[in-house]
């Protein structure tokens, strides 16, 4: 039996893992499948410009998401900018500051003004009372974000915004494969944007898709994306190159085939973490909010005082173990340039940003590795006092 | 493939069988060696890194910087966003106009709009189809934030003269060199002129990376900022320092571009054979003036452009329709020019009569990887047939 170090790596023991263990899903087809895909693609000599793989991928995505249209794009951030363009938005867009910076950056390119709305710390999603106050002030749209394989209750959100005549679209980068109220995430609001970045449960290297039931919106999106893939010409304010290549679509199709197995793997890892962390004070495992089925693609902890170490100290101690935990989202988007130039008072967001931590999940782990991560966290907890004095921090 | 045309009725536009069952287009779609692509892909598969500035992207950037003899190369998800980010970085603060030629890529004004700039269109020189200090001068003024000089698709702008013009006025100049990857100007490779140059890795271009783009520059600070901007402005794991977006090139696309780079010299040789076939074939055909590559410079010889002169007996657009019906997907060269396209966002343009007239005259001919020398022979024969039959054809179509 290999010796389990008694001390954490930050205090000098060898790291728990020989190689860095990342947070992202990092799922990818194996060599044989990759080779077969590209052998076909090279034989067909169709490399991009809405080829047969992109068409098939869009059809299968639309079917899985239960929507009329899935418009595949080069990546989700460009996709978000394209939705803002296709909706013809002008002025202010309400969104959380507790999100990935791309959500807010996507607005700047269309000259839109982000208005940051507080989140509910118990859900991590938009606080409905705060949202209503912003809606009453007027806005062109709400850009809501579905986090961690959960949602912010999209039906309720859309109904609220409807009362003020404000359209809602969703950054659902985290949410592919989730269902709520008996239907897949994908068909809520005016449109939803999914990410197929390598870190997501459905990965294509880089990529994304825009889901909508709105035929006109879909056609404007296709006209913005490129002249290739346009079904009917539409006048748009301006175009952008948002094309997804055949390579990306091909990998996406293979990932879609493997999606249910990936979700099952994530669920099993989550259970391994749950039992491995059981009894540890000060660590709350965040459950995916307001979903029937989740893709479980994030393992989110909230680090409380009872743990004995602040979140940042735990983060540093885990990195010493080659456990590349991440502090999504830290700092809140309102504190990042250029948004930080406009003050926004978001104490709940700030407090949440200070206590969340994501643990590795995905293709690089099995249940045994999850167990070793938990054991490393226990060691860190057991040596909290020594770590605090090493890091020179008052608890 | 059908036999050569004998009678008017053989023309596909009049109901005959098209010359080419598989269309011959102006889109390169060069296919690199599959095993080379798989060897590069092995790096990605072994490392398990599929994007985010991985080893293949870095290798591609190093090779392209070396190829263009510049200190830096930054890759992007496509040339469009490379241009947007570069324009935004280079534009002088407090000014809002970007001067660019009107006779160019139909989306270039959209790029300027995304960069927050107002496109102001200038003429090109009729003999080179390129902008020049002379054509720039009337459009450059106190509101000019940036000059975007686009190389025409055959030969290049006078890059040193343009760079000097910009430098004398304290203006940044960005070269859109999408069609000039392999070219030299005054013996010096494209890539290092002006503040920076942008290229495309789209499958239709010289280097096939599926989709992609890159910028070359000797300006370390510019390269640094663009490398951040394409990745949401992150410097370090959690630290955003500037506005960005996602404009990253992924590892698969980098693998494809690397494999295409390996084949580049051979591809240029094959292109030259195509160009010579056109040149020799069209020499005997009055009325179509082939734009000749400058043999004192290096060139990729990929793009084939002819002018329909006054001695050509058919309208340019009808000629294109006739060719297209035969599966020879010739295209009007940058028609309509940008200043004649409706735009929903602000643009500034004078009458630009030279560009308006030039836009009516030139044709991009089928070219690139999927067009053989034999195909070119058939296209030239078809053009000769059209020329010989122009009068009865015109009468037939008028009826």
PDB file of C-alpha atoms in Angstrom, chain A residues 26-31 34-36 38-49 74-78 81-82 85 100-102 105-106 108-110 197-199 204-206 223-224 226-228 236-248 251 315 319 324-328 330-331 336-338 364, chain B residues 27 29-35 37-38 41-42 44-52 77-81 84-85 88 105-107 110-116 202-204 208-211 229 231-234 237-250 252-253 255-256 343-346 369-370:
ATOM      1  CA  UNK A  26     -11.865  18.052 -20.788  1.00  0.00           C
ATOM      2  CA  UNK A  27     -13.718  15.218 -22.462  1.00  0.00           C
ATOM      3  CA  UNK A  28     -12.630  14.358 -25.991  1.00  0.00           C
ATOM      4  CA  UNK A  29     -13.064  11.471 -28.396  1.00  0.00           C
ATOM      5  CA  UNK A  30     -10.387   8.798 -28.322  1.00  0.00           C
ATOM      6  CA  UNK A  31      -7.747   8.440 -31.012  1.00  0.00           C
ATOM      7  CA  UNK A  34     -10.861  11.148 -33.914  1.00  0.00           C
ATOM      8  CA  UNK A  35      -8.988   9.472 -36.733  1.00  0.00           C
ATOM      9  CA  UNK A  36     -12.168   8.032 -38.264  1.00  0.00           C
ATOM     10  CA  UNK A  38     -11.101  13.237 -39.798  1.00  0.00           C
ATOM     11  CA  UNK A  39     -10.449  10.515 -42.362  1.00  0.00           C
ATOM     12  CA  UNK A  40     -14.078  11.033 -43.470  1.00  0.00           C
ATOM     13  CA  UNK A  41     -13.764  14.797 -43.325  1.00  0.00           C
ATOM     14  CA  UNK A  42     -10.571  14.855 -45.404  1.00  0.00           C
ATOM     15  CA  UNK A  43     -12.173  12.521 -47.948  1.00  0.00           C
ATOM     16  CA  UNK A  44     -15.191  14.796 -48.216  1.00  0.00           C
ATOM     17  CA  UNK A  45     -12.960  17.920 -48.392  1.00  0.00           C
ATOM     18  CA  UNK A  46     -15.638  20.049 -46.704  1.00  0.00           C
ATOM     19  CA  UNK A  47     -13.847  22.047 -44.002  1.00  0.00           C
ATOM     20  CA  UNK A  48     -16.215  24.843 -42.925  1.00  0.00           C
ATOM     21  CA  UNK A  49     -19.004  27.114 -44.272  1.00  0.00           C
ATOM     22  CA  UNK A  74     -17.459  29.507 -33.189  1.00  0.00           C
ATOM     23  CA  UNK A  75     -17.823  30.026 -29.428  1.00  0.00           C
ATOM     24  CA  UNK A  76     -20.465  31.021 -26.877  1.00  0.00           C
ATOM     25  CA  UNK A  77     -19.119  34.523 -26.234  1.00  0.00           C
ATOM     26  CA  UNK A  78     -19.407  35.474 -29.899  1.00  0.00           C
ATOM     27  CA  UNK A  81     -22.809  39.106 -28.907  1.00  0.00           C
ATOM     28  CA  UNK A  82     -24.708  37.775 -31.917  1.00  0.00           C
ATOM     29  CA  UNK A  85     -27.225  42.078 -32.283  1.00  0.00           C
ATOM     30  CA  UNK A 100     -17.997  34.629 -16.039  1.00  0.00           C
ATOM     31  CA  UNK A 101     -16.664  37.938 -17.377  1.00  0.00           C
ATOM     32  CA  UNK A 102     -17.583  36.927 -20.948  1.00  0.00           C
ATOM     33  CA  UNK A 105     -17.973  41.610 -22.227  1.00  0.00           C
ATOM     34  CA  UNK A 106     -20.375  40.291 -24.867  1.00  0.00           C
ATOM     35  CA  UNK A 108     -19.754  45.938 -24.678  1.00  0.00           C
ATOM     36  CA  UNK A 109     -19.108  44.986 -28.291  1.00  0.00           C
ATOM     37  CA  UNK A 110     -22.676  45.975 -29.170  1.00  0.00           C
ATOM     38  CA  UNK A 197     -15.575  24.899 -24.764  1.00  0.00           C
ATOM     39  CA  UNK A 198     -13.266  22.034 -23.824  1.00  0.00           C
ATOM     40  CA  UNK A 199     -14.130  22.530 -20.139  1.00  0.00           C
ATOM     41  CA  UNK A 204     -15.828  20.725 -29.253  1.00  0.00           C
ATOM     42  CA  UNK A 205     -12.481  22.283 -28.408  1.00  0.00           C
ATOM     43  CA  UNK A 206     -14.069  25.679 -28.873  1.00  0.00           C
ATOM     44  CA  UNK A 223     -27.436  36.084 -41.512  1.00  0.00           C
ATOM     45  CA  UNK A 224     -25.185  37.668 -38.894  1.00  0.00           C
ATOM     46  CA  UNK A 226     -22.025  34.269 -42.239  1.00  0.00           C
ATOM     47  CA  UNK A 227     -23.530  34.082 -45.703  1.00  0.00           C
ATOM     48  CA  UNK A 228     -23.040  30.306 -45.501  1.00  0.00           C
ATOM     49  CA  UNK A 236     -29.066  42.841 -40.280  1.00  0.00           C
ATOM     50  CA  UNK A 237     -27.251  45.776 -38.736  1.00  0.00           C
ATOM     51  CA  UNK A 238     -23.892  44.134 -39.418  1.00  0.00           C
ATOM     52  CA  UNK A 239     -22.422  40.671 -39.785  1.00  0.00           C
ATOM     53  CA  UNK A 240     -19.764  38.918 -37.706  1.00  0.00           C
ATOM     54  CA  UNK A 241     -17.801  35.788 -38.477  1.00  0.00           C
ATOM     55  CA  UNK A 242     -19.420  33.362 -36.066  1.00  0.00           C
ATOM     56  CA  UNK A 243     -18.922  30.182 -38.083  1.00  0.00           C
ATOM     57  CA  UNK A 244     -18.283  26.789 -36.512  1.00  0.00           C
ATOM     58  CA  UNK A 245     -15.988  24.563 -38.612  1.00  0.00           C
ATOM     59  CA  UNK A 246     -16.660  20.982 -39.691  1.00  0.00           C
ATOM     60  CA  UNK A 247     -13.882  19.904 -37.315  1.00  0.00           C
ATOM     61  CA  UNK A 248     -15.669  21.490 -34.365  1.00  0.00           C
ATOM     62  CA  UNK A 251     -16.106  16.622 -32.384  1.00  0.00           C
ATOM     63  CA  UNK A 315      -7.328  27.288  -2.723  1.00  0.00           C
ATOM     64  CA  UNK A 319      -2.811  24.042  -5.655  1.00  0.00           C
ATOM     65  CA  UNK A 324      -6.139  23.029  -9.544  1.00  0.00           C
ATOM     66  CA  UNK A 325      -9.259  24.221  -7.732  1.00  0.00           C
ATOM     67  CA  UNK A 326     -10.762  27.394  -9.155  1.00  0.00           C
ATOM     68  CA  UNK A 327     -12.414  30.410  -7.571  1.00  0.00           C
ATOM     69  CA  UNK A 328     -15.181  30.976 -10.106  1.00  0.00           C
ATOM     70  CA  UNK A 330     -13.565  35.915  -8.266  1.00  0.00           C
ATOM     71  CA  UNK A 331     -13.688  38.804  -8.284  1.00  0.00           C
ATOM     72  CA  UNK A 336     -13.074  43.878 -13.236  1.00  0.00           C
ATOM     73  CA  UNK A 337     -12.040  46.529 -15.740  1.00  0.00           C
ATOM     74  CA  UNK A 338     -13.686  48.306 -17.425  1.00  0.00           C
ATOM     75  CA  UNK A 364      -9.410  13.330 -15.674  1.00  0.00           C
TER      76      UNK A 364
ATOM     77  CA  UNK B  27     -12.206  28.752 -52.958  1.00  0.00           C
ATOM     78  CA  UNK B  29      -9.807  24.246 -50.035  1.00  0.00           C
ATOM     79  CA  UNK B  30      -6.288  22.877 -50.137  1.00  0.00           C
ATOM     80  CA  UNK B  31      -5.990  19.503 -48.472  1.00  0.00           C
ATOM     81  CA  UNK B  32      -2.867  18.974 -46.402  1.00  0.00           C
ATOM     82  CA  UNK B  33      -1.412  15.534 -45.832  1.00  0.00           C
ATOM     83  CA  UNK B  34      -3.757  13.588 -43.545  1.00  0.00           C
ATOM     84  CA  UNK B  35      -0.937  11.807 -41.737  1.00  0.00           C
ATOM     85  CA  UNK B  37      -2.527  16.443 -39.576  1.00  0.00           C
ATOM     86  CA  UNK B  38      -2.803  13.327 -37.416  1.00  0.00           C
ATOM     87  CA  UNK B  41      -3.148  16.170 -33.601  1.00  0.00           C
ATOM     88  CA  UNK B  42      -1.267  13.564 -31.552  1.00  0.00           C
ATOM     89  CA  UNK B  44      -3.158  17.608 -28.648  1.00  0.00           C
ATOM     90  CA  UNK B  45      -4.485  14.138 -27.876  1.00  0.00           C
ATOM     91  CA  UNK B  46      -1.474  13.226 -25.736  1.00  0.00           C
ATOM     92  CA  UNK B  47      -1.502  16.500 -23.819  1.00  0.00           C
ATOM     93  CA  UNK B  48      -5.285  16.575 -23.445  1.00  0.00           C
ATOM     94  CA  UNK B  49      -5.260  20.302 -24.167  1.00  0.00           C
ATOM     95  CA  UNK B  50      -7.786  21.308 -26.820  1.00  0.00           C
ATOM     96  CA  UNK B  51      -7.603  25.125 -26.659  1.00  0.00           C
ATOM     97  CA  UNK B  52      -6.456  28.006 -24.404  1.00  0.00           C
ATOM     98  CA  UNK B  77     -10.471  32.090 -34.124  1.00  0.00           C
ATOM     99  CA  UNK B  78     -10.807  33.845 -37.504  1.00  0.00           C
ATOM    100  CA  UNK B  79      -9.494  36.786 -39.521  1.00  0.00           C
ATOM    101  CA  UNK B  80     -12.632  38.853 -38.890  1.00  0.00           C
ATOM    102  CA  UNK B  81     -12.113  38.992 -35.128  1.00  0.00           C
ATOM    103  CA  UNK B  84     -11.701  43.786 -35.036  1.00  0.00           C
ATOM    104  CA  UNK B  85      -9.352  43.381 -32.087  1.00  0.00           C
ATOM    105  CA  UNK B  88      -9.574  48.567 -31.734  1.00  0.00           C
ATOM    106  CA  UNK B 105     -13.823  42.504 -49.000  1.00  0.00           C
ATOM    107  CA  UNK B 106     -17.525  43.074 -48.507  1.00  0.00           C
ATOM    108  CA  UNK B 107     -17.413  42.656 -44.710  1.00  0.00           C
ATOM    109  CA  UNK B 110     -18.673  45.568 -40.583  1.00  0.00           C
ATOM    110  CA  UNK B 111     -15.319  44.840 -38.950  1.00  0.00           C
ATOM    111  CA  UNK B 112     -14.764  48.575 -38.463  1.00  0.00           C
ATOM    112  CA  UNK B 113     -18.210  48.942 -36.916  1.00  0.00           C
ATOM    113  CA  UNK B 114     -17.472  46.217 -34.329  1.00  0.00           C
ATOM    114  CA  UNK B 115     -14.201  48.016 -33.558  1.00  0.00           C
ATOM    115  CA  UNK B 116     -16.230  51.129 -32.744  1.00  0.00           C
ATOM    116  CA  UNK B 202      -9.932  30.033 -43.536  1.00  0.00           C
ATOM    117  CA  UNK B 203     -10.134  26.903 -45.675  1.00  0.00           C
ATOM    118  CA  UNK B 204     -10.682  29.051 -48.787  1.00  0.00           C
ATOM    119  CA  UNK B 208      -6.119  25.949 -44.565  1.00  0.00           C
ATOM    120  CA  UNK B 209      -6.737  25.891 -40.809  1.00  0.00           C
ATOM    121  CA  UNK B 210     -10.460  25.138 -41.107  1.00  0.00           C
ATOM    122  CA  UNK B 211     -11.219  28.570 -39.601  1.00  0.00           C
ATOM    123  CA  UNK B 229      -7.866  40.432 -25.625  1.00  0.00           C
ATOM    124  CA  UNK B 231      -8.870  35.418 -24.069  1.00  0.00           C
ATOM    125  CA  UNK B 232     -11.303  37.746 -22.265  1.00  0.00           C
ATOM    126  CA  UNK B 233      -8.474  40.050 -21.220  1.00  0.00           C
ATOM    127  CA  UNK B 234      -7.211  37.619 -18.567  1.00  0.00           C
ATOM    128  CA  UNK B 237      -5.993  32.904 -13.762  1.00  0.00           C
ATOM    129  CA  UNK B 238      -8.455  35.343 -12.221  1.00  0.00           C
ATOM    130  CA  UNK B 239      -7.166  38.750 -13.232  1.00  0.00           C
ATOM    131  CA  UNK B 240      -8.972  40.589 -16.067  1.00  0.00           C
ATOM    132  CA  UNK B 241      -7.049  43.681 -17.157  1.00  0.00           C
ATOM    133  CA  UNK B 242      -8.882  44.863 -20.288  1.00  0.00           C
ATOM    134  CA  UNK B 243     -11.962  44.361 -22.431  1.00  0.00           C
ATOM    135  CA  UNK B 244     -11.755  41.169 -24.436  1.00  0.00           C
ATOM    136  CA  UNK B 245     -13.886  38.485 -25.969  1.00  0.00           C
ATOM    137  CA  UNK B 246     -13.351  34.884 -26.971  1.00  0.00           C
ATOM    138  CA  UNK B 247     -11.307  34.967 -30.152  1.00  0.00           C
ATOM    139  CA  UNK B 248      -9.015  32.047 -29.432  1.00  0.00           C
ATOM    140  CA  UNK B 249      -7.761  29.608 -32.011  1.00  0.00           C
ATOM    141  CA  UNK B 250      -8.265  25.988 -30.908  1.00  0.00           C
ATOM    142  CA  UNK B 252      -7.394  21.235 -33.908  1.00  0.00           C
ATOM    143  CA  UNK B 253      -7.430  24.238 -36.192  1.00  0.00           C
ATOM    144  CA  UNK B 255      -2.939  21.282 -36.250  1.00  0.00           C
ATOM    145  CA  UNK B 256      -4.615  21.747 -39.633  1.00  0.00           C
ATOM    146  CA  UNK B 343     -25.044  50.090 -44.433  1.00  0.00           C
ATOM    147  CA  UNK B 344     -27.155  50.472 -41.341  1.00  0.00           C
ATOM    148  CA  UNK B 345     -24.253  51.958 -39.374  1.00  0.00           C
ATOM    149  CA  UNK B 346     -22.491  55.252 -40.194  1.00  0.00           C
ATOM    150  CA  UNK B 369      -6.427  23.266 -55.203  1.00  0.00           C
ATOM    151  CA  UNK B 370      -9.477  21.799 -56.951  1.00  0.00           C
TER     152      UNK B 370
END
